[in-house]
């Protein structure tokens, strides 16, 4: 008589544990880093990613750190002593915003010192008044700002902060070009500029026929090299792509 096969017990369907939720894996947005030499002399690489902060929130935070010590040299009266902190940190300056910090190394040390000096210089001019601040702008650019913006001094300051912080010190357009800005740049742009444009470099590039990303912003508004796949400083574009 043949042997009969026993029925295997049915497995109970998996049910998630109460209080647990299924998590869908998504690729984390890359972090764009900008170093800064701070009050204590240390250079901190500050970073942001588009899914944790917007570029303007990062820019404002970066400016505020120029006159403060680094997290690892925070004085006890300001909070907890930072001597025991790890080398890589996350910072929450306000609800819904998360920034990153790490100790700078290598050529980032020199860049952080350079950016701190440039930032201190432009902020000092801003404190002296609009006239002093605008005197630092290239003549052609200054004329464009006066003709096209309601607050040219503020527009120039934001342009400089964008170059120093979001573009890591790189100028979107050479100063020589801005000095000789032709009248043709005062004409309407040949191609419409995205509503999300956050700096005048993009507008100039659109008018002048410069190198634009598929997102419509100037290539320099992507913090790194084209091969790095870094995001745009102004929008959710994840990687620089030329038209």
Backbone as numpy.savetxt, mean C-alpha at the origin, in Angstrom:
# Nx Ny Nz CAx CAy CAz Cx Cy Cz
-21.95 -76.27 1.04 -22.81 -75.09 1.04 -21.91 -73.85 1.04
-22.22 -72.94 0.13 -21.39 -71.75 -0.02 -21.45 -70.85 1.20
-20.38 -70.10 1.33 -20.30 -69.17 2.45 -21.01 -67.87 2.06
-21.77 -67.38 2.97 -22.49 -66.14 2.70 -21.68 -64.96 3.25
-21.78 -63.86 2.56 -21.05 -62.66 2.91 -21.87 -61.83 3.90
-21.26 -61.49 4.99 -21.97 -60.67 5.96 -22.09 -59.23 5.47
-23.25 -58.68 5.71 -23.44 -57.27 5.35 -22.64 -56.37 6.29
-21.90 -55.44 5.68 -21.14 -54.50 6.49 -22.08 -53.45 7.07
-21.88 -53.07 8.30 -22.75 -52.02 8.86 -22.58 -50.72 8.10
-23.70 -50.07 7.89 -23.65 -48.78 7.19 -22.99 -47.73 8.07
-22.15 -46.93 7.40 -21.50 -45.85 8.13 -22.47 -44.70 8.33
-22.45 -44.17 9.50 -23.33 -43.03 9.77 -22.81 -41.81 9.02
-23.70 -41.06 8.42 -23.25 -39.86 7.70 -22.59 -38.88 8.65
-21.53 -38.26 8.14 -20.81 -37.30 8.97 -21.64 -36.06 9.21
-21.73 -35.70 10.46 -22.42 -34.46 10.80 -21.44 -33.55 11.52
-21.42 -32.30 11.09 -20.47 -31.38 11.76 -20.79 -31.22 13.23
-19.74 -31.08 14.00 -19.90 -30.89 15.43 -20.62 -29.57 15.68
-21.55 -29.55 16.64 -22.24 -28.29 16.92 -21.25 -27.17 17.22
-21.48 -26.04 16.58 -20.61 -24.90 16.80 -19.48 -24.80 15.81
-19.27 -25.88 15.02 -18.22 -25.84 14.01 -18.84 -25.52 12.66
-18.11 -24.81 11.85 -18.62 -24.42 10.54 -17.62 -24.85 9.48
-18.16 -25.24 8.36 -17.29 -25.62 7.25 -16.53 -24.39 6.78
-15.24 -24.58 6.49 -14.40 -23.48 6.04 -13.99 -23.73 4.60
-14.24 -22.77 3.75 -13.83 -22.87 2.36 -12.46 -22.23 2.20
-11.52 -23.00 1.68 -10.17 -22.49 1.54 -10.11 -21.49 0.40
-9.52 -20.35 0.65 -9.32 -19.34 -0.38 -7.88 -18.88 -0.33
-7.36 -18.51 -1.46 -5.98 -18.06 -1.52 -5.85 -16.70 -0.84
-4.89 -16.60 0.05 -4.68 -15.34 0.75 -4.06 -14.32 -0.20
-4.50 -13.08 -0.07 -3.94 -12.02 -0.90 -2.49 -11.78 -0.50
-1.61 -11.50 -1.46 -0.20 -11.25 -1.12 -0.06 -9.99 -0.30
0.99 -9.94 0.51 1.25 -8.79 1.37 2.26 -7.87 0.68
1.95 -6.59 0.60 2.87 -5.59 0.08 3.59 -4.94 1.26
4.91 -4.93 1.24 5.71 -4.46 2.37 6.38 -3.13 2.04
6.42 -2.22 3.02 7.15 -0.95 2.89 7.91 -0.70 4.19
9.25 -0.61 4.14 10.03 -0.43 5.36 10.01 1.03 5.84
10.25 1.22 7.13 10.29 2.56 7.72 11.24 2.57 8.92
12.17 3.53 8.93 13.02 3.73 10.10 12.24 4.56 11.11
12.08 4.03 12.32 11.24 4.68 13.30 12.04 5.41 14.37
11.33 6.00 15.32 11.94 6.89 16.30 13.09 6.25 17.07
12.98 4.95 17.35 14.00 4.25 18.13 15.24 3.89 17.31
15.18 4.11 15.98 16.30 3.76 15.12 16.13 2.43 14.40
15.17 1.63 14.80 14.91 0.35 14.14 14.15 0.56 12.84
14.34 -0.35 11.91 13.61 -0.31 10.64 12.60 -1.45 10.65
11.33 -1.09 10.49 10.25 -2.07 10.49 9.68 -2.17 9.08
9.49 -3.39 8.60 8.79 -3.62 7.34 7.30 -3.70 7.67
6.53 -2.68 7.26 5.09 -2.69 7.48 4.40 -3.24 6.24
3.39 -4.09 6.44 2.75 -4.73 5.30 1.23 -4.68 5.36
0.62 -4.75 4.19 -0.84 -4.78 4.09 -1.22 -5.69 2.93
-2.41 -6.22 2.99 -2.96 -6.99 1.86 -4.39 -6.53 1.65
-4.86 -6.64 0.43 -6.15 -6.03 0.06 -7.34 -6.67 0.77
-7.19 -7.92 1.27 -8.32 -8.54 1.96 -8.34 -8.24 3.46
-7.34 -7.45 3.94 -7.27 -7.13 5.36 -7.21 -5.64 5.63
-6.98 -4.84 4.59 -6.89 -3.39 4.76 -6.96 -2.74 3.39
-7.38 -1.48 3.35 -7.31 -0.75 2.08 -6.03 0.07 2.07
-5.53 0.44 0.89 -4.23 1.12 0.82 -4.18 2.45 1.57
-5.30 3.17 1.63 -5.30 4.45 2.32 -5.21 4.27 3.83
-5.82 3.21 4.36 -5.69 2.91 5.79 -4.24 2.57 6.12
-3.60 1.81 5.24 -2.19 1.48 5.46 -1.33 2.74 5.38
-1.61 3.59 4.40 -0.83 4.82 4.23 -0.91 5.70 5.48
-2.12 5.86 6.02 -2.29 6.68 7.22 -1.56 6.09 8.42
-1.63 4.77 8.56 -0.94 4.11 9.67 0.56 4.28 9.55
1.09 4.11 8.35 2.53 4.23 8.11 3.01 5.62 8.52
2.27 6.66 8.13 2.64 8.03 8.49 2.70 8.20 10.01
1.75 7.59 10.70 1.68 7.75 12.17 2.85 7.08 12.88
3.52 6.15 12.22 4.61 5.40 12.87 5.95 6.10 12.80
6.05 7.18 12.00 7.33 7.86 11.85 7.86 8.39 13.18
6.98 8.88 14.03 7.39 9.50 15.30 7.16 8.59 16.50
7.07 7.29 16.28 6.88 6.35 17.38 7.97 5.29 17.35
8.26 4.66 18.50 9.23 3.56 18.49 8.62 2.32 17.85
9.47 1.40 17.44 9.00 0.16 16.84 8.28 -0.69 17.89
7.50 -1.69 17.47 6.79 -2.52 18.45 7.71 -3.22 19.44
8.95 -3.49 19.05 9.87 -4.22 19.92 10.56 -3.30 20.93
10.42 -1.99 20.75 10.98 -1.04 21.72 9.89 -0.16 22.31
8.68 -0.67 22.35 7.59 0.09 22.95 7.86 0.29 24.43
7.73 1.51 24.89 7.97 1.81 26.30 6.84 1.23 27.16
7.17 0.73 28.36 6.14 0.14 29.22 4.96 1.06 29.48
5.20 2.40 29.55 4.09 3.29 29.84 3.11 3.38 28.67
3.55 2.96 27.48 2.65 2.95 26.33 1.84 1.67 26.24
2.14 0.71 27.09 1.47 -0.59 27.03 2.41 -1.63 27.59
2.46 -2.78 26.93 3.34 -3.85 27.39 4.74 -3.68 26.78
5.74 -4.13 27.51 7.10 -4.11 27.01 7.19 -5.05 25.81
7.82 -4.57 24.70 7.84 -5.37 23.48 9.04 -6.27 23.33
9.89 -6.37 24.35 11.12 -7.14 24.23 10.85 -8.61 23.92
9.74 -9.15 24.41 9.48 -10.57 24.22 8.62 -10.90 23.01
8.35 -9.92 22.16 7.49 -10.16 21.00 8.23 -10.93 19.91
7.52 -11.72 19.11 8.16 -12.42 17.99 8.59 -11.44 16.90
9.38 -11.93 15.94 9.92 -11.06 14.89 8.88 -10.67 13.85
7.77 -11.38 13.79 6.69 -11.07 12.84 5.40 -10.89 13.63
4.72 -9.76 13.41 3.52 -9.42 14.19 2.37 -9.05 13.27
1.17 -9.10 13.82 0.00 -8.51 13.17 -0.53 -7.41 14.09
-0.99 -6.34 13.47 -1.45 -5.17 14.21 -2.85 -4.83 13.74
-3.72 -4.50 14.68 -5.09 -4.11 14.35 -5.31 -2.66 14.78
-5.01 -1.69 13.90 -5.15 -0.28 14.28 -6.59 0.15 14.48
-7.54 -0.54 13.84 -8.95 -0.23 13.99 -9.75 -1.47 13.60
-11.03 -1.56 14.00 -11.82 -2.74 13.67 -11.86 -2.98 12.16
-11.66 -4.23 11.77 -11.73 -4.60 10.36 -10.45 -4.36 9.58
-9.42 -3.85 10.22 -8.14 -3.58 9.55 -7.03 -4.38 10.24
-6.29 -5.14 9.47 -5.17 -5.89 10.02 -3.93 -5.62 9.18
-2.88 -5.16 9.82 -1.61 -4.89 9.17 -0.55 -5.84 9.72
0.59 -5.86 9.06 1.65 -6.79 9.43 2.94 -6.01 9.70
3.78 -6.56 10.54 5.07 -5.94 10.85 6.11 -7.03 11.01
7.30 -6.74 10.50 8.43 -7.66 10.67 9.71 -6.84 10.75
10.72 -7.38 11.36 12.00 -6.69 11.46 12.68 -6.69 10.09
13.04 -5.51 9.61 13.65 -5.39 8.29 15.08 -5.92 8.32
15.52 -6.43 7.18 16.88 -6.94 7.05 17.44 -6.54 5.69
18.73 -6.70 5.52 19.37 -6.50 4.23 19.18 -5.09 3.68
18.91 -5.01 2.36 18.77 -3.70 1.72 17.50 -2.97 2.15
16.60 -3.67 2.86 15.40 -3.01 3.38 15.75 -1.99 4.46
16.88 -2.16 5.12 17.30 -1.22 6.16 17.60 0.16 5.55
18.35 0.16 4.46 18.68 1.43 3.79 17.44 2.07 3.19
16.57 1.25 2.59 15.35 1.79 2.00 14.45 2.40 3.07
14.35 1.74 4.22 13.53 2.27 5.31 14.02 3.61 5.81
15.35 3.79 5.86 15.91 5.07 6.28 15.64 6.15 5.24
15.76 5.79 3.97 15.49 6.75 2.89 14.04 7.21 2.88
13.12 6.26 3.03 11.70 6.60 3.02 11.33 7.45 4.23
11.93 7.16 5.38 11.67 7.97 6.59 12.12 9.41 6.38
13.28 9.60 5.75 13.79 10.95 5.50 12.89 11.70 4.53
12.44 11.02 3.48 11.55 11.66 2.51 10.21 12.00 3.14
9.70 11.10 3.96 8.42 11.33 4.61 8.51 12.50 5.59
9.57 12.55 6.37 9.75 13.65 7.32 9.85 14.99 6.60
10.52 15.00 5.45 10.70 16.26 4.71 9.38 16.77 4.16
8.56 15.91 3.58 7.30 16.37 3.00 6.31 16.77 4.09
6.32 16.07 5.22 5.43 16.44 6.32 5.84 17.78 6.93
7.15 18.05 6.97 7.62 19.33 7.49 7.17 20.48 6.59
7.23 20.28 5.28 6.75 21.30 4.35 5.24 21.51 4.50
4.51 20.42 4.72 3.06 20.54 4.89 2.72 21.36 6.13
3.52 21.21 7.19 3.28 21.98 8.41 3.56 23.47 8.22
4.39 23.81 7.23 4.73 25.21 6.98 3.67 25.93 6.14
2.71 25.18 5.61 1.64 25.83 4.87 1.57 25.39 3.41
0.45 25.70 2.78 0.20 25.26 1.40 1.21 25.83 0.42
1.60 27.09 0.61 2.52 27.72 -0.33 3.87 27.01 -0.34
4.40 26.73 0.84 5.69 26.04 0.95 5.57 24.63 0.38
4.47 23.96 0.68 4.28 22.59 0.19 4.23 22.56 -1.34
3.47 23.46 -1.95 3.33 23.47 -3.40 4.61 23.93 -4.10
5.43 24.73 -3.43 6.69 25.17 -4.03 7.59 23.98 -4.37
7.40 22.88 -3.67 8.22 21.69 -3.90 7.76 20.89 -5.12
6.57 21.18 -5.61 6.02 20.43 -6.75 6.63 20.92 -8.06
6.85 20.04 -9.04 7.31 20.48 -10.36 6.34 21.49 -10.95
6.87 22.46 -11.68 6.05 23.58 -12.16 4.85 23.11 -12.98
5.09 22.21 -13.91 3.98 21.76 -14.75 2.93 21.01 -13.97
3.38 20.19 -13.05 2.46 19.43 -12.21 1.67 20.37 -11.32
2.36 21.38 -10.77 1.69 22.35 -9.91 0.58 23.09 -10.67
0.87 23.47 -11.93 -0.15 24.15 -12.74 -1.34 23.25 -12.98
-1.06 21.96 -13.21 -2.15 21.00 -13.46 -3.01 20.84 -12.21
-2.36 20.74 -11.06 -3.09 20.58 -9.80 -3.96 21.80 -9.51
-3.42 22.99 -9.72 -4.17 24.22 -9.47 -5.37 24.31 -10.40
-5.19 23.86 -11.65 -6.28 23.96 -12.63 -7.34 22.88 -12.45
-6.93 21.72 -11.92 -7.83 20.57 -11.95 -8.30 20.05 -10.60
-7.74 20.53 -9.50 -8.13 19.99 -8.20 -8.61 21.11 -7.28
-9.58 20.82 -6.40 -10.10 21.85 -5.49 -9.10 22.20 -4.38
-8.19 21.29 -4.05 -7.20 21.53 -3.00 -5.84 21.04 -3.52
-5.16 21.87 -4.33 -3.91 21.42 -4.97 -2.83 21.02 -3.98
-2.73 21.71 -2.84 -1.69 21.37 -1.86 -1.93 19.97 -1.30
-3.19 19.69 -0.97 -3.52 18.37 -0.45 -3.29 17.30 -1.51
-3.62 17.61 -2.76 -3.43 16.64 -3.85 -1.94 16.33 -4.04
-1.10 17.36 -3.93 0.35 17.14 -4.06 0.87 16.31 -2.89
0.39 16.59 -1.69 0.81 15.82 -0.52 0.42 14.35 -0.69
-0.80 14.09 -1.12 -1.23 12.70 -1.31 -0.44 12.02 -2.43
-0.10 12.77 -3.46 0.74 12.21 -4.53 2.09 11.77 -3.97
2.72 12.63 -3.15 4.00 12.30 -2.57 3.91 11.13 -1.60
2.87 11.11 -0.78 2.70 10.00 0.16 2.49 8.68 -0.58
1.78 8.73 -1.69 1.56 7.51 -2.48 2.88 7.00 -3.04
3.70 7.90 -3.59 5.00 7.49 -4.12 5.89 6.93 -3.02
5.94 7.61 -1.87 6.83 7.20 -0.79 6.38 5.88 -0.17
5.09 5.77 0.10 4.60 4.64 0.90 4.09 3.48 0.04
3.11 3.74 -0.80 2.52 2.66 -1.57 3.41 2.18 -2.70
4.22 3.10 -3.26 5.13 2.71 -4.34 6.56 2.52 -3.85
6.75 2.48 -2.52 8.05 2.20 -1.91 9.14 3.12 -2.41
8.80 4.41 -2.57 9.79 5.40 -2.96 9.96 5.62 -4.44
9.31 4.78 -5.26 9.45 4.95 -6.71 8.51 6.05 -7.20
8.98 6.85 -8.13 8.15 7.89 -8.74 7.43 7.30 -9.94
6.12 7.50 -10.00 5.35 6.96 -11.11 5.77 7.54 -12.44
6.07 8.82 -12.47 6.56 9.49 -13.67 7.81 10.28 -13.29
8.81 10.33 -14.19 10.04 11.07 -13.87 9.75 12.54 -13.57
10.49 13.09 -12.61 10.29 14.49 -12.25 10.55 15.41 -13.44
11.50 15.00 -14.30 11.80 15.83 -15.47 10.58 15.97 -16.37
9.80 14.89 -16.49 8.59 14.96 -17.31 7.56 15.87 -16.65
7.43 15.78 -15.34 6.47 16.63 -14.64 6.88 18.10 -14.70
8.18 18.37 -14.72 8.65 19.75 -14.83 8.25 20.36 -16.17
8.25 19.53 -17.22 7.95 20.04 -18.56 6.57 19.61 -19.02
5.68 19.48 -18.07 4.35 18.97 -18.38 3.69 19.79 -19.49
3.45 19.22 -20.65 2.88 20.00 -21.75 1.41 20.31 -21.53
0.95 21.31 -22.18 -0.44 21.73 -22.06 -1.40 20.63 -22.50
-0.92 19.72 -23.34 -1.81 18.67 -23.82 -2.32 17.82 -22.67
-1.57 17.78 -21.55 -2.00 16.98 -20.42 -3.21 17.58 -19.72
-3.51 18.86 -20.01 -4.69 19.48 -19.43 -5.95 19.12 -20.19
-5.78 18.46 -21.35 -6.93 18.02 -22.13 -7.54 16.78 -21.49
-8.83 16.46 -21.80 -9.45 15.26 -21.26 -8.68 14.02 -21.68
-8.58 13.01 -20.82 -7.83 11.80 -21.16 -8.44 11.06 -22.32
-7.56 10.39 -23.08 -8.02 9.63 -24.24 -8.82 8.41 -23.83
-8.52 7.88 -22.66 -9.26 6.71 -22.17 -9.79 7.03 -20.78
-11.00 6.56 -20.44 -11.58 6.87 -19.13 -10.76 6.26 -18.01
-10.66 6.97 -16.92 -9.91 6.49 -15.76 -10.87 5.81 -14.78
-10.49 4.68 -14.19 -11.37 3.98 -13.26 -11.78 4.86 -12.09
-12.98 4.64 -11.57 -13.46 5.40 -10.43 -12.59 5.17 -9.20
-11.89 4.02 -9.17 -11.11 3.68 -7.99 -9.72 4.31 -8.00
-9.40 5.11 -9.03 -8.08 5.72 -9.10 -7.82 6.56 -7.86
-6.66 6.36 -7.24 -6.38 7.04 -5.98 -5.18 7.96 -6.04
-4.59 8.15 -7.23 -3.45 9.06 -7.31 -3.36 9.68 -8.69
-2.64 10.80 -8.77 -2.54 11.53 -10.03 -1.64 10.84 -11.03
-0.78 9.93 -10.58 0.08 9.20 -11.50 -0.78 8.45 -12.52
-1.85 7.83 -12.05 -2.72 7.07 -12.94 -3.36 8.00 -13.99
-3.81 9.16 -13.54 -4.44 10.11 -14.46 -3.45 10.57 -15.52
-2.24 10.92 -15.09 -1.22 11.35 -16.05 -0.90 10.24 -17.03
-0.79 9.02 -16.52 -0.45 7.90 -17.38 -1.54 7.66 -18.42
-2.79 7.78 -18.00 -3.90 7.58 -18.94 -3.89 8.65 -20.02
-3.59 9.90 -19.64 -3.56 10.99 -20.61 -2.37 10.87 -21.54
-1.21 10.55 -20.97 0.04 10.59 -21.70 0.30 9.31 -22.50
-0.61 8.35 -22.41 -0.38 7.09 -23.11 0.65 6.22 -22.43
0.73 6.30 -21.12 1.71 5.52 -20.38 1.32 4.06 -20.28
2.14 3.31 -19.58 1.94 1.87 -19.46 0.89 1.60 -18.38
-0.26 1.08 -18.78 -1.36 0.82 -17.85 -1.58 -0.68 -17.69
-2.05 -1.04 -16.50 -2.45 -2.41 -16.21 -3.84 -2.66 -16.80
-4.24 -3.90 -16.86 -5.59 -4.21 -17.30 -6.64 -3.56 -16.42
-6.29 -3.30 -15.15 -7.24 -2.66 -14.24 -7.37 -1.17 -14.51
-6.52 -0.61 -15.38 -6.61 0.80 -15.74 -5.68 1.70 -14.99
-4.95 1.18 -14.01 -4.04 1.99 -13.22 -2.62 1.90 -13.78
-1.82 2.88 -13.45 -0.44 2.90 -13.92 0.34 1.73 -13.33
1.29 1.22 -14.09 2.04 0.03 -13.65 2.75 0.25 -12.33
3.16 1.51 -12.06 3.92 1.77 -10.83 3.05 1.64 -9.58
1.73 1.56 -9.74 0.85 1.41 -8.59 0.73 -0.05 -8.16
1.49 -0.92 -8.82 1.68 -2.28 -8.33 3.02 -2.28 -7.59
3.02 -2.60 -6.29 4.21 -2.35 -5.46 5.48 -3.07 -5.89
5.40 -4.12 -6.67 6.62 -4.85 -7.01 6.82 -4.98 -8.50
7.74 -5.85 -8.90 8.01 -6.10 -10.30 6.84 -6.88 -10.91
6.74 -6.81 -12.22 5.63 -7.49 -12.90 5.62 -8.98 -12.60
6.81 -9.57 -12.49 6.89 -11.01 -12.26 6.50 -11.42 -10.85
6.44 -10.45 -9.94 6.14 -10.79 -8.55 4.67 -11.08 -8.32
3.80 -10.63 -9.24 2.37 -10.85 -9.07 1.77 -10.09 -7.91
2.31 -8.90 -7.60 1.79 -8.14 -6.47 0.53 -7.37 -6.87
-0.33 -7.07 -5.90 -1.60 -6.43 -6.20 -1.44 -4.94 -6.51
-2.46 -4.37 -7.11 -2.50 -2.94 -7.36 -2.67 -2.20 -6.03
-2.11 -0.99 -5.93 -2.23 -0.22 -4.70 -3.62 0.36 -4.51
-4.42 0.41 -5.57 -5.68 1.13 -5.52 -6.93 0.25 -5.63
-6.78 -0.97 -6.09 -7.98 -1.78 -6.33 -7.67 -3.24 -6.04
-8.61 -4.11 -6.37 -8.47 -5.54 -6.04 -7.73 -6.32 -7.11
-7.16 -5.65 -8.10 -6.41 -6.34 -9.14 -5.26 -7.12 -8.51
-5.19 -8.45 -8.66 -4.20 -9.25 -7.93 -2.81 -9.25 -8.54
-2.69 -8.88 -9.82 -1.38 -8.99 -10.47 -1.29 -8.03 -11.63
-0.11 -7.43 -11.80 0.07 -6.47 -12.89 0.00 -7.17 -14.23
-0.83 -6.67 -15.10 -0.93 -7.17 -16.47 -1.04 -5.97 -17.40
-0.22 -5.96 -18.44 -0.25 -4.84 -19.37 -1.39 -5.00 -20.37
-1.87 -3.89 -20.86 -2.85 -3.93 -21.93 -2.18 -4.40 -23.21
